[in-house]
Coordinates of C-alpha atoms in Angstrom, one line a residue:
I1 CA 0.0 0.0 0.0
A2 CA 2.8 2.4 0.8
F3 CA 4.5 1.9 -2.5
E4 CA 1.3 2.3 -4.4
T5 CA 0.5 5.5 -2.6
F6 CA 3.9 7.0 -3.5
M7 CA 3.5 6.0 -7.1
F8 CA 0.0 7.6 -7.2
C9 CA 1.4 10.8 -5.7
L10 CA 4.3 10.9 -8.2
K11 CA 2.1 10.4 -11.2
N12 CA -0.4 13.0 -10.2
K13 CA 1.9 15.4 -8.3
A14 CA 1.2 18.4 -10.6
K15 CA -2.6 17.8 -10.3
L16 CA -2.5 17.4 -6.5
L17 CA -0.4 20.6 -6.1
S18 CA -2.6 22.8 -8.3
S19 CA -6.0 21.5 -7.5
T20 CA -5.9 20.1 -4.0
G21 CA -4.3 20.6 -0.6
F22 CA -3.2 17.0 -0.3
F23 CA 0.5 17.5 0.4
A24 CA -0.1 20.4 2.8
N25 CA -2.7 18.5 4.8
Y26 CA -1.7 14.8 4.7
Y27 CA 2.1 14.7 4.4
P28 CA 2.4 13.1 7.9
Q29 CA 1.0 9.9 6.4
L30 CA 3.8 9.9 3.9
F31 CA 6.3 10.3 6.7
K32 CA 4.9 7.2 8.4
F33 CA 5.5 5.2 5.2
L34 CA 9.1 6.4 5.1
A35 CA 9.7 5.7 8.8
W36 CA 8.5 2.1 8.3
F37 CA 10.2 1.5 5.0
P38 CA 13.3 3.8 5.0
R39 CA 15.2 1.9 2.4
S40 CA 12.4 0.9 0.0
C41 CA 10.6 4.2 -0.2
L42 CA 13.5 6.6 -0.1
R43 CA 13.7 7.5 -3.8
E44 CA 9.9 8.1 -4.1
F45 CA 9.8 10.2 -0.9
T46 CA 12.8 12.3 -2.0
A47 CA 11.0 13.1 -5.2
L48 CA 7.8 14.1 -3.3
L49 CA 9.5 16.1 -0.5
P50 CA 9.7 19.4 -2.3
A51 CA 5.9 19.3 -2.8
M52 CA 5.4 19.0 1.0
V53 CA 7.5 22.1 1.7
G54 CA 5.2 25.2 1.7
P55 CA 4.6 28.4 3.6
S56 CA 2.4 26.7 6.1
T57 CA 4.2 23.4 6.4
F58 CA 8.0 24.0 6.2
L59 CA 8.5 24.2 10.0
D60 CA 6.6 21.1 10.8
V61 CA 8.2 19.3 7.9
F62 CA 11.7 20.3 9.2
H63 CA 10.8 19.0 12.7
S64 CA 9.4 15.8 11.2
L65 CA 12.6 15.1 9.3
L66 CA 14.8 15.6 12.4
D67 CA 12.4 13.4 14.5
L68 CA 12.1 10.7 11.8
A69 CA 13.9 8.1 14.0
V70 CA 11.5 9.0 16.9
L71 CA 8.6 8.3 14.6
T72 CA 10.1 4.9 13.7
A73 CA 10.4 4.1 17.4
V74 CA 6.8 5.1 18.1
L75 CA 5.5 3.0 15.2
E76 CA 7.5 0.0 16.4
K77 CA 6.2 0.5 19.9
T78 CA 2.5 0.6 18.7
E79 CA 3.1 -2.5 16.6
K80 CA 4.3 -4.4 19.6
E81 CA 1.3 -3.3 21.6
R82 CA -1.0 -4.9 19.0
D83 CA 0.7 -8.3 19.6
P84 CA -1.7 -10.4 21.7
A85 CA 1.2 -11.9 23.7
A86 CA 2.4 -8.5 24.6
S87 CA -1.0 -6.8 25.2
S88 CA -1.5 -8.7 28.4
K89 CA 1.5 -7.0 29.9
V90 CA 0.8 -3.5 31.2
D91 CA 3.5 -1.0 30.5
P92 CA 3.6 1.6 33.4
S93 CA 5.2 4.2 31.1
E94 CA 2.4 3.9 28.5
Q95 CA 0.3 6.7 30.0
E96 CA 3.3 8.9 30.6
F97 CA 4.3 8.7 26.9
R98 CA 0.8 8.9 25.5
P99 CA 1.2 12.5 24.3
I100 CA 4.3 11.5 22.3
I101 CA 2.5 8.6 20.7
T102 CA -0.5 10.7 19.9
H103 CA 1.6 13.5 18.3
F104 CA 3.8 11.2 16.1
T105 CA 0.9 9.1 14.9
R106 CA -1.2 12.0 13.9
C107 CA -2.8 12.0 10.4
E108 CA -2.8 15.8 9.8
P109 CA -0.4 18.6 10.7
Q110 CA -0.3 19.8 14.3
S111 CA 1.5 22.3 16.4
V112 CA 5.2 21.7 17.1
F113 CA 5.6 19.1 19.9
L114 CA 8.9 20.7 21.2
G115 CA 7.3 24.0 21.8
N116 CA 7.8 23.9 25.5
P117 CA 10.5 22.5 27.9
R118 CA 8.2 19.9 29.4
S119 CA 7.6 18.2 26.0
F120 CA 11.4 18.3 25.4
L121 CA 12.1 16.5 28.7
L122 CA 9.4 14.0 28.1
L123 CA 10.8 13.2 24.7
Q124 CA 14.3 12.8 26.2
R125 CA 13.0 10.2 28.7
F126 CA 11.2 8.4 25.9
T127 CA 14.2 8.1 23.7
K128 CA 16.5 6.9 26.5
L129 CA 14.2 3.9 27.0
V130 CA 13.9 3.0 23.4
P131 CA 16.3 0.3 22.1
M132 CA 18.1 0.9 18.8
T133 CA 16.8 -1.2 16.0
P134 CA 18.1 -1.8 12.4
R135 CA 15.1 0.3 11.1
M136 CA 16.2 3.3 13.1
E137 CA 19.8 3.0 11.9
A138 CA 18.5 3.0 8.3
V139 CA 16.5 6.1 9.0
G140 CA 19.7 7.8 10.4
K141 CA 21.6 7.0 7.2
V142 CA 19.0 8.6 4.9
L143 CA 18.3 11.7 7.0
P144 CA 21.2 13.8 5.7
T145 CA 20.0 13.3 2.1
L146 CA 16.5 14.4 3.0
L147 CA 17.8 17.4 4.8
D148 CA 19.8 18.5 1.8
V149 CA 16.7 18.3 -0.4
F150 CA 14.7 20.3 2.2
F151 CA 17.2 23.1 2.5
E152 CA 17.8 23.3 -1.3
V153 CA 14.0 23.9 -1.7
M154 CA 14.1 26.6 1.0
L155 CA 17.2 28.3 -0.2
T156 CA 16.0 28.3 -3.8
D157 CA 12.3 29.1 -3.5
G158 CA 11.7 30.0 0.1
P159 CA 10.7 33.6 0.8
E160 CA 12.7 35.8 3.2
D161 CA 10.0 35.7 5.9
S162 CA 10.1 31.9 5.9
L163 CA 13.8 31.7 6.2
R164 CA 13.8 34.3 9.0
A165 CA 11.4 32.1 10.9
L166 CA 13.5 29.0 10.2
V167 CA 16.8 30.3 11.6
P168 CA 15.8 30.4 15.3
V169 CA 14.4 26.8 15.0
L170 CA 17.8 25.8 13.5
F171 CA 19.6 27.2 16.5
D172 CA 17.3 25.2 18.9
R173 CA 17.4 21.9 17.1
I174 CA 21.2 21.8 16.8
S175 CA 21.2 20.8 20.5
Q176 CA 17.9 18.8 20.3
L177 CA 18.6 15.7 18.3
F178 CA 17.3 12.3 19.4
L179 CA 18.3 8.7 18.7
V180 CA 20.8 7.6 16.0
E181 CA 23.8 9.0 17.9
K182 CA 26.2 7.8 15.2
V183 CA 25.0 10.4 12.7
Q184 CA 24.1 13.2 15.2
Q185 CA 27.5 15.0 14.7
H186 CA 27.2 14.9 11.0
I187 CA 23.6 16.3 11.1
R188 CA 24.7 19.1 13.5
Q189 CA 27.5 20.0 11.0
L190 CA 25.0 20.0 8.2
L191 CA 22.6 22.3 10.1
V192 CA 25.4 24.8 10.8
E193 CA 26.3 24.9 7.1
K194 CA 22.7 25.6 6.3
V195 CA 22.6 28.5 8.8
M196 CA 25.6 30.0 7.1
A197 CA 24.0 29.5 3.7
I198 CA 20.9 31.4 4.8
L199 CA 23.0 34.2 6.3
Y200 CA 25.0 34.4 3.1
K201 CA 21.8 34.8 1.1
F202 CA 20.3 37.3 3.5
P203 CA 23.1 39.1 5.4
S204 CA 20.5 41.5 6.9
F205 CA 19.4 38.6 9.2
V206 CA 22.5 39.3 11.3
I207 CA 21.0 42.6 12.2
S208 CA 17.3 41.7 12.4
M209 CA 18.1 38.6 14.4
K210 CA 20.7 40.2 16.7
T211 CA 19.0 38.9 19.9
H212 CA 19.0 35.3 18.8
I213 CA 22.6 35.4 17.6
I214 CA 23.9 37.0 20.8
D215 CA 22.0 34.4 22.8
V216 CA 23.6 31.5 20.9
I217 CA 27.1 33.1 21.2
G218 CA 26.5 33.5 24.9
D219 CA 25.6 29.8 25.1
M220 CA 29.1 28.7 24.0
G221 CA 29.4 26.4 26.9
S222 CA 27.0 23.9 25.4
P223 CA 28.9 21.0 23.9
H224 CA 26.6 20.8 20.9
K225 CA 26.8 24.5 19.9
E226 CA 30.5 24.9 19.8
E227 CA 30.6 24.8 16.0
V228 CA 27.7 27.2 15.4
V229 CA 29.2 29.7 17.9
I230 CA 32.4 29.8 15.8
H231 CA 30.5 30.4 12.6
L232 CA 28.2 33.0 14.1
C233 CA 31.2 35.0 15.4
W234 CA 32.6 35.0 11.8
A235 CA 29.2 36.0 10.4
V236 CA 28.9 39.0 12.9
G237 CA 32.3 40.3 11.7
D238 CA 31.6 39.8 8.0
Y239 CA 28.0 41.0 7.8
A240 CA 27.3 43.4 10.7
G241 CA 27.6 46.9 9.3
A242 CA 28.9 45.8 5.9
E243 CA 25.7 45.5 4.0
P244 CA 24.1 48.7 2.7
D245 CA 20.6 47.2 2.6
A246 CA 20.9 46.4 6.4
P247 CA 21.4 49.6 8.3
C248 CA 23.5 49.0 11.4
T249 CA 23.7 51.6 14.2
P250 CA 26.6 52.0 16.6
A251 CA 24.4 50.6 19.3
I252 CA 23.9 47.4 17.4
L253 CA 27.7 47.0 16.9
N254 CA 28.2 47.7 20.6
D255 CA 25.9 44.9 21.5
F256 CA 27.8 42.5 19.2
L257 CA 31.1 43.8 20.7
E258 CA 30.0 43.0 24.2
A259 CA 29.1 39.4 23.1
L260 CA 32.5 38.9 21.5
E261 CA 34.3 40.3 24.6
L262 CA 32.4 37.9 26.7
V263 CA 33.7 35.0 24.6
I264 CA 37.3 36.2 25.2
Y265 CA 36.9 36.5 29.0
E266 CA 35.1 33.2 29.1
R267 CA 37.9 31.3 27.5
M268 CA 40.5 32.9 29.8
S269 CA 38.3 32.1 32.8
V270 CA 38.2 28.4 31.7
A271 CA 41.9 28.3 31.5
R272 CA 42.3 29.8 34.9
S273 CA 39.8 27.4 36.5
L274 CA 41.7 24.4 35.2
G275 CA 45.0 25.8 36.5
K276 CA 46.9 25.5 33.2
P277 CA 47.0 27.2 29.8
V278 CA 44.3 26.4 27.3
G279 CA 46.9 25.2 24.8
Q280 CA 47.7 22.3 27.1
Q281 CA 44.1 21.0 27.2
E282 CA 43.5 18.3 24.7
H283 CA 39.8 18.9 24.0
S284 CA 39.7 22.7 23.9
D285 CA 43.0 23.4 22.2
V286 CA 41.8 23.2 18.6
Y287 CA 38.4 24.6 19.4
T288 CA 39.7 27.6 21.3
T289 CA 42.2 28.4 18.6
R290 CA 39.5 28.3 15.9
L291 CA 37.1 30.3 18.0
M292 CA 39.6 33.0 18.9
H293 CA 40.6 33.4 15.3
A294 CA 37.0 34.1 14.4
V295 CA 36.5 36.5 17.4
I296 CA 39.6 38.5 16.6
S297 CA 38.6 38.9 13.0
A298 CA 35.1 40.0 14.0
L299 CA 36.5 42.5 16.5
A300 CA 38.8 44.0 14.0
K301 CA 36.0 44.5 11.4
I302 CA 33.7 46.1 14.0
A303 CA 36.4 48.5 15.0
A304 CA 37.1 49.4 11.3
R305 CA 33.4 50.2 10.7
C306 CA 32.8 52.1 13.9
Q307 CA 35.8 54.2 15.1
D308 CA 34.1 55.0 18.4
L309 CA 34.5 51.3 19.4
S310 CA 38.1 51.0 18.3
P311 CA 39.6 51.8 21.8
R312 CA 37.5 48.9 23.3
V313 CA 38.6 46.5 20.6
L314 CA 42.2 47.4 21.1
L315 CA 41.8 46.9 24.8
A316 CA 40.3 43.4 24.2
L317 CA 43.0 42.5 21.7
G318 CA 45.6 43.7 24.2
K319 CA 44.3 41.4 26.9
I320 CA 44.7 38.5 24.5
I321 CA 48.3 39.5 23.9
K322 CA 48.9 40.0 27.6
H323 CA 47.6 36.6 28.5
R324 CA 49.4 34.8 25.7
D325 CA 50.0 31.8 27.9
Y326 CA 46.3 30.9 27.7
F327 CA 46.2 30.8 23.9
D328 CA 47.9 29.2 21.0
Q329 CA 50.8 31.2 19.5
R330 CA 48.9 31.7 16.3
V331 CA 46.1 33.5 18.2
T332 CA 48.4 36.1 19.7
Q333 CA 50.1 36.5 16.3
R334 CA 46.7 37.3 14.8
A335 CA 45.9 39.7 17.6
N336 CA 49.2 41.5 17.1
E337 CA 48.6 41.9 13.4
C338 CA 45.1 43.3 13.9
V339 CA 46.4 45.8 16.5
R340 CA 49.0 47.1 14.1
V341 CA 46.5 47.6 11.3
L342 CA 43.9 49.2 13.5
K343 CA 46.4 51.9 14.6
F344 CA 45.9 53.3 11.0
P345 CA 42.2 53.9 10.7
S346 CA 42.2 54.6 6.9
I347 CA 44.1 51.4 6.2
A348 CA 41.9 49.4 8.7
T349 CA 38.8 50.6 6.9
A350 CA 40.1 49.5 3.6
V351 CA 41.2 46.1 4.8
F352 CA 38.5 45.3 7.4
G353 CA 35.6 47.6 6.6
T354 CA 34.9 46.7 3.0
P355 CA 31.6 44.9 2.4
C356 CA 32.0 41.2 2.0
R357 CA 30.3 41.2 -1.4
I358 CA 31.2 43.6 -4.2
A359 CA 28.8 43.7 -7.2
D360 CA 31.5 44.5 -9.8
K361 CA 34.4 42.2 -9.0
S362 CA 36.4 43.6 -11.8
L363 CA 37.1 46.6 -9.6
S364 CA 38.7 44.6 -6.8
H365 CA 41.7 42.3 -6.4
V366 CA 43.0 39.8 -3.9
D367 CA 46.7 39.1 -3.9
V368 CA 47.2 35.3 -3.5
H369 CA 50.5 35.9 -1.8
T370 CA 49.2 38.1 1.0
S371 CA 50.3 37.3 4.5
L372 CA 47.3 38.8 6.2
P373 CA 45.5 35.8 7.9
F374 CA 42.2 37.5 8.6
M375 CA 40.9 37.5 5.0
L376 CA 38.3 34.8 5.7
Q377 CA 36.2 33.3 2.9
S378 CA 32.8 31.6 3.3
T379 CA 33.1 27.9 4.0
V380 CA 29.8 27.1 2.4
D381 CA 29.9 25.9 -1.2
F382 CA 26.9 26.7 -3.5
T383 CA 26.3 24.8 -6.7
E384 CA 23.7 25.6 -9.2
G385 CA 21.5 22.9 -10.7
E386 CA 18.0 22.2 -11.9
R387 CA 15.1 23.4 -9.9
L388 CA 13.6 20.7 -7.7
H389 CA 10.0 21.7 -8.5
V390 CA 9.0 20.1 -11.8
F391 CA 5.6 21.8 -11.7
S392 CA 4.9 25.4 -12.8
L393 CA 2.2 28.0 -12.1
A394 CA 0.6 29.9 -14.9
D395 CA 1.1 33.3 -13.3
V396 CA 4.8 32.8 -12.6
V397 CA 7.4 33.4 -15.3
L398 CA 10.9 32.4 -14.4
P399 CA 13.7 34.4 -16.0
A400 CA 16.0 32.8 -18.4
E401 CA 19.4 31.8 -17.1
E402 CA 22.0 34.4 -18.0
D403 CA 25.2 33.4 -19.7
R404 CA 27.8 33.6 -17.0
G405 CA 30.8 32.8 -19.3
V406 CA 33.6 35.3 -19.2
E407 CA 35.3 36.1 -22.5
R408 CA 38.8 37.5 -22.6
T409 CA 38.8 40.9 -24.3
E410 CA 41.3 43.6 -24.9
G411 CA 39.7 45.7 -22.1
A412 CA 40.2 42.7 -19.7
E413 CA 43.8 42.5 -20.7
E414 CA 44.3 46.2 -19.9
E415 CA 42.5 45.8 -16.7
E416 CA 44.8 42.9 -15.6
E417 CA 47.8 45.1 -16.3
D418 CA 46.3 47.8 -14.2
L419 CA 45.7 45.4 -11.3
E420 CA 49.3 44.1 -11.6
L421 CA 50.6 47.6 -11.4
T422 CA 48.4 48.4 -8.4
A423 CA 49.7 45.3 -6.6
D424 CA 53.3 46.3 -7.3
M425 CA 52.6 49.7 -5.8
G426 CA 51.8 48.1 -2.5
S427 CA 48.0 47.8 -2.6
S428 CA 48.2 44.1 -2.1
V429 CA 44.8 43.4 -0.6
V430 CA 41.4 44.7 -1.4
P431 CA 39.0 42.3 0.2
V432 CA 36.5 40.4 -1.9
G433 CA 33.7 38.6 -0.1
G434 CA 32.0 35.3 -0.8
T435 CA 32.7 34.1 -4.4
H436 CA 29.5 32.0 -4.5
D437 CA 26.5 32.7 -6.7
L438 CA 23.2 31.5 -5.6
G439 CA 21.5 32.4 -8.8
D440 CA 18.5 34.7 -9.4
H441 CA 15.0 33.4 -8.6
D442 CA 12.1 35.7 -9.2
G443 CA 8.9 34.0 -8.2
I444 CA 8.6 31.6 -5.2
I445 CA 7.3 28.1 -5.8
Y446 CA 6.7 25.6 -3.1

């Protein structure tokens, strides 16, 4: 029945999307089929997943994907309860976990189950009592593929408001993963990459979601949020105050500066409490070095964009240099380099304060032999491909793809000579932001 249902939906997908609300109202049933047959139905479910993602369903679909192994556990539990031999045994935890079973066996969309701390603790207790099964392990293996499809739909066709609503949920779910511990780290890394992809597409989110970002940075002690804290520190430095379409006041930069200062003092406090330098701690050595590199870069960029905050930034960098025993040698070297540059405001503005993305890249140049280590590039790779939605709407006309080929002309040769001359004169670095192109998409299709 499950396979026939998937085949029917695939054959009639365009009709169901344009004439009915089937995918928006009954997609939980399709998730049940996948949770029970994760290997057999993966291809068909992957083809139908873009049709389930819409303005009213994307959040619940996202939660359903991350909790797919929990759904499998619930279905296996209910299947055992139907066994006559097991029905005579009364499970004392059945009533306690009844809300979980009711939610995950629903037939239509409902409110998010993890909306309150009580539900989260209940789900934690339930997953600790559930034994791992081969079916759950199979679900864990297919989950990264399904998440990639979901985020490609959101990044390609999702409106700005939907992505803005998705980012706080991403922050929460990074530390709220259940079952399938073997792939949890991989899924967390994937979620962090998607957060950065969203911020790359909409840099203004760094300003509009300042409170959420500062809260996550302040929660750096959580073992599951270490990676996202590093990336958010980098994003604050690269996007805060650098985008003309996202006005950033000195007060906003000051709030970000306070959050970054807290990171520095927290890492020094950790080293003092352990009674030895951070560089001698096996776990935190690499993490602290990576984190401090991102923090120093962000501080320098904030100081370059707001001269009033420069003295505080120099003070913070000076503390890093003074307490060099608590950090890796490369960290203090980075801090020294930034201090020397910030002493010359005009140079600091040119090096640190330039927007991360320049529309006309022919007017900028990056010397590949530069020794400045703070020229960070985005770690997220974007690749263009065919749109996942095979259906079309009559009132939406998609623009034709522009030819992105670059032909070498006489003007280009002259321009290269000018750039080489500029590099010889000492202007070795003019920062260029992310080199990725997400493509143009007028019209939003779910």
